[in-house]
Amino acid sequence: MSNIIVVFNAGSSSLKFTVFAIEQKSLIEKLIKGRLEYDEDVFHFFASNQHDQTIEQQTHALNKNKPLEFLFNWLKEHEQRQHNIVGVGHRIVHGGPDFLDPVRVTPNILKQLEALTPFAPLHQPQTLAPVHNIAEYDPDLPQIACFDTAFHRTIPDIARLLPLPQRYKEKGVRRYGFHGLSFDFLAQRLQKIDPELASGRTILAHLGNGASLCALKDGKSLETTMGFSALDGLMMGSRCGMIDPGALLYMLKEENADWNILVNTLYHQSGLLGVSGLSSDMRVLRAHLAHETDPLLRTHIQQALSLSAYRIVEEIGALVAIMEGLDGIVFTAGIGEHDATLRKDVCGALGWLGLKLDDDANSRHASIISQPESTIRVRVEPTHEELVICQKVLPFVQDQL
């Protein structure tokens, strides 16, 4: 029988999971990854092994099966190995001002996390849903909440403050930052592969459908581009990023926009999708740009791509000022790892800092894509939020191993 930890990352219509085998109380091996996708009356179950080979694909009626119970039962009997689930880790989007470290979920803790929903109304309920379901399935199974905001607890107090009346600060309306689990992994990774950048002044660029930058100095978060919400900062797939509040006042007054319209516009209709009028997917935009014959659509696509790079460069400039210099940049996540053109555009605009890109290494998505004589080292590294969560679960389940 093998001991396993299951890590969950919940989305709006799917639940991703990763299964880690625990050996010798610390050795971690990824066994399985997969996802549960929900339709109106059914759920789809997908699983693959550590080599990304599909090992299971099923569809079941929701009125006859509970997805998480199905998953746990499947894990316990998978390949007749009788896996022993010793703990579960969850990526929780918002920890608020009080949850700065991983915590075992109790009924009281769960109530406190639910109370943070106004800070992240679109994301917090999604990440807490599987916590509720597992508590019903097995109340004694240790569930550990790991917070996307916690890595930024080292940001100076002045940087957390929003220029609003003090009553908002007292209610917890302040800057928090997100993507902390990804940045945590990269900080650990740099300690192993590039201690100089790990202890220097490095910008970590998590660029995916959601995107943010972190100014890492002396191994700690000094500043980040997201603030009170995951809407702030960089332009994203369908999220606007930083925006003049006056534009929101315009929507309220001139278009009679209500909360639902604002949410839909800012979260789901803006960013790459809004500017291009075509897609929130950078890959789709790149492909269309190469063959698009409609001059207006082509212009809009180019504007979306250019604005995305411009905003990244703009925010890097601000973070360089905060860190009083720059030693390195690390690109990660879907776009950061795979879009060589965006990396070239961003690095090209930073040539005044002494950054010299190696075009061949960049096109090959090499680990180091800057030239040896570049004053700034640029790396490309995959992130692994799930592994960080598993590491954080381990201390809570040591007595079961």
Short mmCIF file of C-alpha atoms in Angstrom, two decimals:
data_model
loop_
_atom_site.label_atom_id
_atom_site.label_comp_id
_atom_site.label_asym_id
_atom_site.label_seq_id
_atom_site.Cartn_x
_atom_site.Cartn_y
_atom_site.Cartn_z
CA MET A 1 0.00 0.00 0.00
CA SER A 2 1.37 3.42 -0.94
CA ASN A 3 0.66 6.65 0.91
CA ILE A 4 -0.54 9.47 -1.33
CA ILE A 5 -1.39 13.15 -1.09
CA VAL A 6 -3.99 14.59 -3.46
CA VAL A 7 -3.65 18.22 -4.51
CA PHE A 8 -6.60 20.16 -5.93
CA ASN A 9 -6.72 23.29 -8.05
CA ALA A 10 -10.32 24.31 -8.65
CA GLY A 11 -11.62 26.32 -11.61
CA SER A 12 -15.02 27.54 -12.73
CA SER A 13 -15.99 24.42 -14.71
CA SER A 14 -13.25 21.94 -13.86
CA LEU A 15 -11.29 20.57 -10.94
CA LYS A 16 -7.66 19.69 -11.60
CA PHE A 17 -5.95 17.18 -9.35
CA THR A 18 -2.43 15.84 -8.92
CA VAL A 19 -1.52 12.73 -6.95
CA PHE A 20 1.85 12.42 -5.20
CA ALA A 21 3.29 9.27 -3.65
CA ILE A 22 5.07 9.84 -0.33
CA GLU A 23 7.98 7.58 0.51
CA GLN A 24 10.37 7.68 3.46
CA LYS A 25 8.23 10.48 4.92
CA SER A 26 9.61 13.07 2.51
CA LEU A 27 10.36 11.69 -0.94
CA ILE A 28 7.72 12.97 -3.31
CA GLU A 29 6.91 11.36 -6.64
CA LYS A 30 4.15 12.56 -8.95
CA LEU A 31 1.99 9.55 -9.88
CA ILE A 32 -1.12 10.85 -11.56
CA LYS A 33 -2.62 14.09 -12.77
CA GLY A 34 -6.07 14.70 -14.14
CA ARG A 35 -9.23 16.71 -13.98
CA LEU A 36 -12.96 16.56 -13.46
CA GLU A 37 -14.99 18.59 -15.95
CA TYR A 38 -18.62 19.42 -15.31
CA ASP A 39 -21.49 19.69 -17.80
CA GLU A 40 -25.16 20.17 -16.95
CA ASP A 41 -25.99 16.55 -16.12
CA VAL A 42 -22.68 14.72 -16.33
CA PHE A 43 -19.06 14.95 -15.30
CA HIS A 44 -16.04 13.82 -17.28
CA PHE A 45 -13.08 12.19 -15.58
CA PHE A 46 -9.61 12.28 -17.12
CA ALA A 47 -6.37 10.89 -15.69
CA SER A 48 -2.84 10.48 -17.02
CA ASN A 49 0.38 9.10 -15.58
CA GLN A 50 3.67 10.86 -14.89
CA HIS A 51 4.59 10.42 -18.55
CA ASP A 52 1.41 12.26 -19.68
CA GLN A 53 -0.07 9.05 -21.06
CA THR A 54 -3.85 8.77 -20.68
CA ILE A 55 -4.76 6.01 -18.25
CA GLU A 56 -8.45 6.72 -17.69
CA GLN A 57 -11.31 8.59 -19.35
CA GLN A 58 -14.90 8.21 -18.21
CA THR A 59 -18.22 10.07 -18.20
CA HIS A 60 -20.86 9.67 -15.51
CA ALA A 61 -24.27 11.09 -14.67
CA LEU A 62 -24.16 13.65 -11.87
CA ASN A 63 -27.44 12.43 -10.35
CA LYS A 64 -25.95 8.97 -9.73
CA ASN A 65 -22.38 9.79 -8.79
CA LYS A 66 -20.58 12.39 -6.72
CA PRO A 67 -17.44 13.38 -8.66
CA LEU A 68 -15.05 13.57 -5.70
CA GLU A 69 -16.28 10.31 -4.19
CA PHE A 70 -15.77 8.71 -7.59
CA LEU A 71 -12.22 10.11 -7.74
CA PHE A 72 -11.26 8.91 -4.25
CA ASN A 73 -12.71 5.46 -4.81
CA TRP A 74 -10.87 5.24 -8.12
CA LEU A 75 -7.59 6.27 -6.49
CA LYS A 76 -7.91 3.72 -3.71
CA GLU A 77 -8.25 0.90 -6.20
CA HIS A 78 -6.20 2.23 -9.13
CA GLU A 79 -4.01 -0.52 -10.57
CA GLN A 80 -5.00 -2.53 -7.47
CA ARG A 81 -2.34 -0.69 -5.48
CA GLN A 82 -4.76 0.26 -2.68
CA HIS A 83 -3.51 3.80 -2.29
CA ASN A 84 -3.86 5.23 1.20
CA ILE A 85 -4.92 8.89 1.00
CA VAL A 86 -3.19 10.54 3.97
CA GLY A 87 -3.99 14.14 3.16
CA VAL A 88 -5.41 16.62 0.70
CA GLY A 89 -4.01 20.00 -0.30
CA HIS A 90 -6.01 22.85 -1.80
CA ARG A 91 -4.99 25.98 -3.63
CA ILE A 92 -7.09 28.66 -1.97
CA VAL A 93 -7.05 31.95 -3.84
CA HIS A 94 -7.44 34.34 -0.91
CA GLY A 95 -6.08 34.13 2.61
CA GLY A 96 -6.97 37.67 3.59
CA PRO A 97 -4.84 39.53 6.16
CA ASP A 98 -4.72 36.67 8.67
CA PHE A 99 -3.88 33.45 6.81
CA LEU A 100 -0.18 33.79 6.08
CA ASP A 101 0.75 30.09 6.33
CA PRO A 102 -0.87 26.78 5.37
CA VAL A 103 -3.56 25.67 7.80
CA ARG A 104 -5.54 22.51 8.44
CA VAL A 105 -9.17 23.14 7.61
CA THR A 106 -11.65 22.83 10.46
CA PRO A 107 -15.30 23.92 10.43
CA ASN A 108 -14.27 27.19 12.07
CA ILE A 109 -11.43 27.79 9.60
CA LEU A 110 -13.79 27.07 6.72
CA LYS A 111 -16.20 29.71 7.99
CA GLN A 112 -13.36 32.23 8.15
CA LEU A 113 -12.32 31.42 4.58
CA GLU A 114 -15.90 31.76 3.38
CA ALA A 115 -16.02 35.19 5.01
CA LEU A 116 -13.25 36.26 2.59
CA THR A 117 -15.52 35.68 -0.42
CA PRO A 118 -16.20 39.44 -0.90
CA PHE A 119 -12.46 39.86 -1.56
CA ALA A 120 -12.53 37.28 -4.38
CA PRO A 121 -16.19 36.62 -5.21
CA LEU A 122 -15.48 34.78 -8.47
CA HIS A 123 -12.63 32.62 -7.19
CA GLN A 124 -13.01 31.93 -3.47
CA PRO A 125 -16.25 29.88 -3.71
CA GLN A 126 -14.71 27.76 -6.49
CA THR A 127 -11.65 26.84 -4.46
CA LEU A 128 -13.69 26.14 -1.31
CA ALA A 129 -16.28 23.92 -3.03
CA PRO A 130 -14.12 20.76 -3.03
CA VAL A 131 -13.20 21.43 0.62
CA HIS A 132 -16.89 21.22 1.53
CA ASN A 133 -17.43 18.09 -0.55
CA ILE A 134 -14.47 16.22 0.91
CA ALA A 135 -15.48 17.17 4.46
CA GLU A 136 -18.84 15.53 3.80
CA TYR A 137 -17.20 12.47 2.26
CA ASP A 138 -14.57 11.95 4.99
CA PRO A 139 -14.59 14.46 7.88
CA ASP A 140 -11.41 12.95 9.35
CA LEU A 141 -9.29 13.26 6.21
CA PRO A 142 -6.76 16.09 6.76
CA GLN A 143 -7.39 18.97 4.37
CA ILE A 144 -4.72 21.66 4.17
CA ALA A 145 -5.46 25.10 2.73
CA CYS A 146 -2.54 26.74 0.91
CA PHE A 147 -2.94 30.37 -0.02
CA ASP A 148 -2.04 32.16 -3.24
CA THR A 149 -1.68 35.39 -1.30
CA ALA A 150 0.69 34.13 1.41
CA PHE A 151 4.00 34.43 -0.46
CA HIS A 152 3.52 38.21 -0.61
CA ARG A 153 3.33 38.59 3.18
CA THR A 154 6.83 40.11 3.05
CA ILE A 155 5.71 43.13 1.02
CA PRO A 156 6.28 46.38 3.00
CA ASP A 157 3.25 47.77 4.81
CA ILE A 158 3.32 50.97 2.77
CA ALA A 159 3.05 48.96 -0.44
CA ARG A 160 -0.07 47.22 0.87
CA LEU A 161 -1.90 50.47 1.48
CA LEU A 162 -4.52 51.68 -1.00
CA PRO A 163 -5.10 55.44 -1.25
CA LEU A 164 -8.64 55.18 0.14
CA PRO A 165 -10.27 56.32 3.39
CA GLN A 166 -8.94 54.44 6.41
CA ARG A 167 -12.23 52.62 6.94
CA TYR A 168 -11.49 50.44 3.92
CA LYS A 169 -8.12 49.38 5.31
CA GLU A 170 -9.86 48.40 8.54
CA LYS A 171 -12.17 46.15 6.52
CA GLY A 172 -9.23 44.42 4.86
CA VAL A 173 -9.37 46.31 1.57
CA ARG A 174 -5.67 46.47 0.77
CA ARG A 175 -3.14 45.04 -1.67
CA TYR A 176 -2.47 41.32 -1.32
CA GLY A 177 -0.96 39.91 -4.54
CA PHE A 178 -1.60 36.50 -6.07
CA HIS A 179 0.13 33.62 -7.92
CA GLY A 180 2.08 33.15 -4.69
CA LEU A 181 2.29 29.36 -4.98
CA SER A 182 3.88 29.68 -8.41
CA PHE A 183 6.32 32.33 -7.17
CA ASP A 184 7.11 30.18 -4.12
CA PHE A 185 8.10 27.29 -6.41
CA LEU A 186 10.30 29.52 -8.57
CA ALA A 187 12.04 30.98 -5.54
CA GLN A 188 12.84 27.45 -4.33
CA ARG A 189 13.89 26.39 -7.81
CA LEU A 190 16.28 29.31 -8.19
CA GLN A 191 17.97 28.40 -4.92
CA LYS A 192 18.95 25.11 -6.54
CA ILE A 193 19.82 26.16 -10.09
CA ASP A 194 20.82 29.82 -9.77
CA PRO A 195 21.56 30.95 -6.20
CA GLU A 196 22.77 34.31 -7.49
CA LEU A 197 19.35 35.19 -8.87
CA ALA A 198 17.62 33.61 -5.88
CA SER A 199 19.37 36.06 -3.54
CA GLY A 200 19.53 38.97 -5.97
CA ARG A 201 17.01 41.27 -7.63
CA THR A 202 14.85 39.11 -9.89
CA ILE A 203 11.51 39.59 -11.57
CA LEU A 204 9.37 36.46 -11.71
CA ALA A 205 6.94 36.68 -14.64
CA HIS A 206 3.96 34.34 -14.33
CA LEU A 207 2.34 34.81 -17.73
CA GLY A 208 -0.71 32.71 -18.50
CA ASN A 209 -4.40 33.38 -18.92
CA GLY A 210 -3.93 35.08 -15.57
CA ALA A 211 -0.69 37.01 -15.28
CA SER A 212 1.38 38.89 -12.75
CA LEU A 213 4.95 39.85 -11.91
CA CYS A 214 6.76 39.50 -8.60
CA ALA A 215 9.81 41.50 -7.55
CA LEU A 216 11.94 38.93 -5.72
CA LYS A 217 14.71 40.46 -3.62
CA ASP A 218 16.86 38.43 -1.25
CA GLY A 219 14.53 35.49 -1.87
CA LYS A 220 11.41 37.33 -0.71
CA SER A 221 8.53 39.10 -2.40
CA LEU A 222 9.12 42.85 -2.29
CA GLU A 223 6.32 43.90 -4.65
CA THR A 224 3.88 42.41 -7.13
CA THR A 225 1.60 43.69 -9.88
CA MET A 226 -1.68 42.27 -8.62
CA GLY A 227 -3.19 44.06 -5.67
CA PHE A 228 -6.54 43.80 -3.90
CA SER A 229 -7.88 41.50 -6.60
CA ALA A 230 -6.73 39.25 -9.42
CA LEU A 231 -7.99 41.93 -11.82
CA ASP A 232 -5.12 44.30 -11.15
CA GLY A 233 -1.79 44.72 -12.90
CA LEU A 234 -0.98 43.18 -16.27
CA MET A 235 -3.38 42.83 -19.16
CA MET A 236 -4.53 39.18 -19.25
CA GLY A 237 -6.46 36.77 -21.44
CA SER A 238 -9.90 38.20 -20.71
CA ARG A 239 -9.15 40.41 -17.67
CA CYS A 240 -8.33 44.09 -18.06
CA GLY A 241 -5.52 44.47 -15.55
CA MET A 242 -4.80 47.97 -14.26
CA ILE A 243 -7.49 50.41 -15.37
CA ASP A 244 -8.39 54.02 -14.66
CA PRO A 245 -11.26 53.96 -12.10
CA GLY A 246 -12.79 56.77 -14.14
CA ALA A 247 -13.54 54.24 -16.88
CA LEU A 248 -15.65 52.31 -14.38
CA LEU A 249 -17.47 55.47 -13.33
CA TYR A 250 -18.17 56.10 -17.03
CA MET A 251 -19.71 52.61 -17.37
CA LEU A 252 -21.87 53.20 -14.30
CA LYS A 253 -23.17 56.59 -15.40
CA GLU A 254 -23.30 56.42 -19.19
CA GLU A 255 -24.20 52.73 -19.64
CA ASN A 256 -26.11 52.15 -16.38
CA ALA A 257 -23.82 49.21 -15.69
CA ASP A 258 -24.55 47.15 -12.58
CA TRP A 259 -22.30 44.78 -10.65
CA ASN A 260 -22.93 41.85 -13.02
CA ILE A 261 -22.14 43.92 -16.11
CA LEU A 262 -18.95 45.26 -14.57
CA VAL A 263 -17.82 41.77 -13.55
CA ASN A 264 -18.58 40.34 -16.97
CA THR A 265 -16.82 43.20 -18.75
CA LEU A 266 -13.71 43.36 -16.58
CA TYR A 267 -13.20 39.64 -16.01
CA HIS A 268 -14.57 38.01 -19.14
CA GLN A 269 -14.66 40.50 -22.03
CA SER A 270 -11.46 42.50 -21.67
CA GLY A 271 -7.73 41.84 -22.03
CA LEU A 272 -6.53 40.07 -25.16
CA LEU A 273 -10.11 39.08 -25.99
CA GLY A 274 -11.50 42.58 -25.65
CA VAL A 275 -8.80 44.39 -27.61
CA SER A 276 -8.48 41.80 -30.38
CA GLY A 277 -12.18 41.07 -30.66
CA LEU A 278 -11.19 37.49 -31.46
CA SER A 279 -9.71 35.39 -28.66
CA SER A 280 -8.22 35.38 -25.17
CA ASP A 281 -5.67 32.77 -26.29
CA MET A 282 -2.29 34.15 -27.31
CA ARG A 283 -1.69 31.12 -29.55
CA VAL A 284 -4.88 31.77 -31.50
CA LEU A 285 -3.97 35.42 -31.97
CA ARG A 286 -0.46 34.59 -33.22
CA ALA A 287 -1.86 32.07 -35.71
CA HIS A 288 -4.51 34.47 -37.01
CA LEU A 289 -2.06 37.33 -37.33
CA ALA A 290 0.05 35.28 -39.74
CA HIS A 291 -2.86 34.66 -42.13
CA GLU A 292 -5.54 37.27 -41.40
CA THR A 293 -6.69 39.19 -44.49
CA ASP A 294 -9.22 41.51 -42.82
CA PRO A 295 -7.15 44.68 -42.21
CA LEU A 296 -9.28 45.90 -39.27
CA LEU A 297 -9.18 42.57 -37.45
CA ARG A 298 -5.47 42.30 -38.15
CA THR A 299 -4.96 45.75 -36.61
CA HIS A 300 -6.93 44.79 -33.53
CA ILE A 301 -4.97 41.56 -33.08
CA GLN A 302 -1.68 43.42 -33.37
CA GLN A 303 -2.88 46.01 -30.88
CA ALA A 304 -3.75 43.27 -28.38
CA LEU A 305 -0.36 41.60 -28.73
CA SER A 306 1.54 44.89 -28.57
CA LEU A 307 -0.41 46.17 -25.58
CA SER A 308 0.25 42.95 -23.69
CA ALA A 309 4.01 43.31 -24.15
CA TYR A 310 3.88 47.05 -23.43
CA ARG A 311 2.15 46.55 -20.10
CA ILE A 312 4.67 43.90 -19.05
CA VAL A 313 7.56 46.25 -19.88
CA GLU A 314 5.83 49.11 -18.08
CA GLU A 315 5.35 47.10 -14.91
CA ILE A 316 8.90 45.70 -15.06
CA GLY A 317 10.14 49.29 -15.10
CA ALA A 318 8.20 50.04 -11.92
CA LEU A 319 9.52 46.93 -10.18
CA VAL A 320 13.11 47.71 -11.20
CA ALA A 321 12.75 51.09 -9.52
CA ILE A 322 11.40 49.47 -6.34
CA MET A 323 14.27 46.94 -6.26
CA GLU A 324 16.83 49.62 -7.23
CA GLY A 325 18.14 47.49 -10.07
CA LEU A 326 17.68 44.18 -11.82
CA ASP A 327 19.78 41.02 -11.98
CA GLY A 328 17.43 38.61 -13.69
CA ILE A 329 14.04 37.76 -15.15
CA VAL A 330 12.33 34.36 -15.01
CA PHE A 331 9.48 33.64 -17.43
CA THR A 332 7.00 30.94 -16.44
CA ALA A 333 3.45 29.59 -17.00
CA GLY A 334 1.82 28.85 -20.35
CA ILE A 335 2.66 32.05 -22.22
CA GLY A 336 5.89 32.75 -20.37
CA GLU A 337 7.26 29.28 -21.10
CA HIS A 338 6.09 28.88 -24.70
CA ASP A 339 5.70 32.27 -26.41
CA ALA A 340 9.15 33.16 -27.72
CA THR A 341 7.81 36.21 -29.58
CA LEU A 342 6.44 37.83 -26.42
CA ARG A 343 9.70 37.18 -24.58
CA LYS A 344 11.62 38.74 -27.47
CA ASP A 345 9.37 41.81 -27.49
CA VAL A 346 9.71 42.30 -23.74
CA CYS A 347 13.46 41.69 -23.59
CA GLY A 348 14.05 43.87 -26.65
CA ALA A 349 12.37 46.78 -24.93
CA LEU A 350 14.69 46.31 -21.93
CA GLY A 351 17.89 46.57 -23.92
CA TRP A 352 18.64 49.93 -22.27
CA LEU A 353 19.19 47.99 -19.04
CA GLY A 354 21.93 45.97 -20.69
CA LEU A 355 19.74 42.96 -21.42
CA LYS A 356 20.92 41.05 -24.49
CA LEU A 357 18.70 38.24 -25.71
CA ASP A 358 20.06 35.10 -27.37
CA ASP A 359 17.56 34.74 -30.23
CA ASP A 360 18.46 31.12 -30.93
CA ALA A 361 18.15 30.06 -27.29
CA ASN A 362 14.88 31.96 -27.02
CA SER A 363 13.40 30.25 -30.08
CA ARG A 364 14.36 26.88 -28.56
CA HIS A 365 12.80 27.81 -25.20
CA ALA A 366 16.15 27.10 -23.54
CA SER A 367 16.60 27.42 -19.78
CA ILE A 368 18.79 30.52 -20.21
CA ILE A 369 17.86 32.77 -23.12
CA SER A 370 20.15 35.75 -22.48
CA GLN A 371 23.61 36.14 -23.97
CA PRO A 372 26.62 35.49 -21.70
CA GLU A 373 27.59 39.19 -21.78
CA SER A 374 24.07 40.35 -20.86
CA THR A 375 23.97 42.29 -17.60
CA ILE A 376 20.60 40.67 -16.88
CA ARG A 377 20.21 36.89 -16.89
CA VAL A 378 16.93 35.71 -18.39
CA ARG A 379 15.61 32.24 -17.66
CA VAL A 380 12.61 30.17 -18.74
CA GLU A 381 11.35 27.77 -16.07
CA PRO A 382 8.17 25.70 -15.78
CA THR A 383 6.24 26.28 -12.60
CA HIS A 384 4.83 23.58 -10.33
CA GLU A 385 2.28 24.96 -7.89
CA GLU A 386 0.99 21.48 -7.08
CA LEU A 387 4.39 20.33 -5.83
CA VAL A 388 4.60 23.35 -3.51
CA ILE A 389 1.17 22.51 -2.11
CA CYS A 390 2.20 18.89 -1.55
CA GLN A 391 5.32 20.07 0.31
CA LYS A 392 3.15 22.23 2.54
CA VAL A 393 0.79 19.32 3.31
CA LEU A 394 3.58 16.98 4.41
CA PRO A 395 4.21 18.44 7.90
CA PHE A 396 0.52 18.03 8.73
CA VAL A 397 0.44 14.27 7.94
CA GLN A 398 3.84 13.06 9.19
CA ASP A 399 2.25 11.00 11.96
CA GLN A 400 0.35 8.97 9.35
CA LEU A 401 3.40 8.01 7.30
#
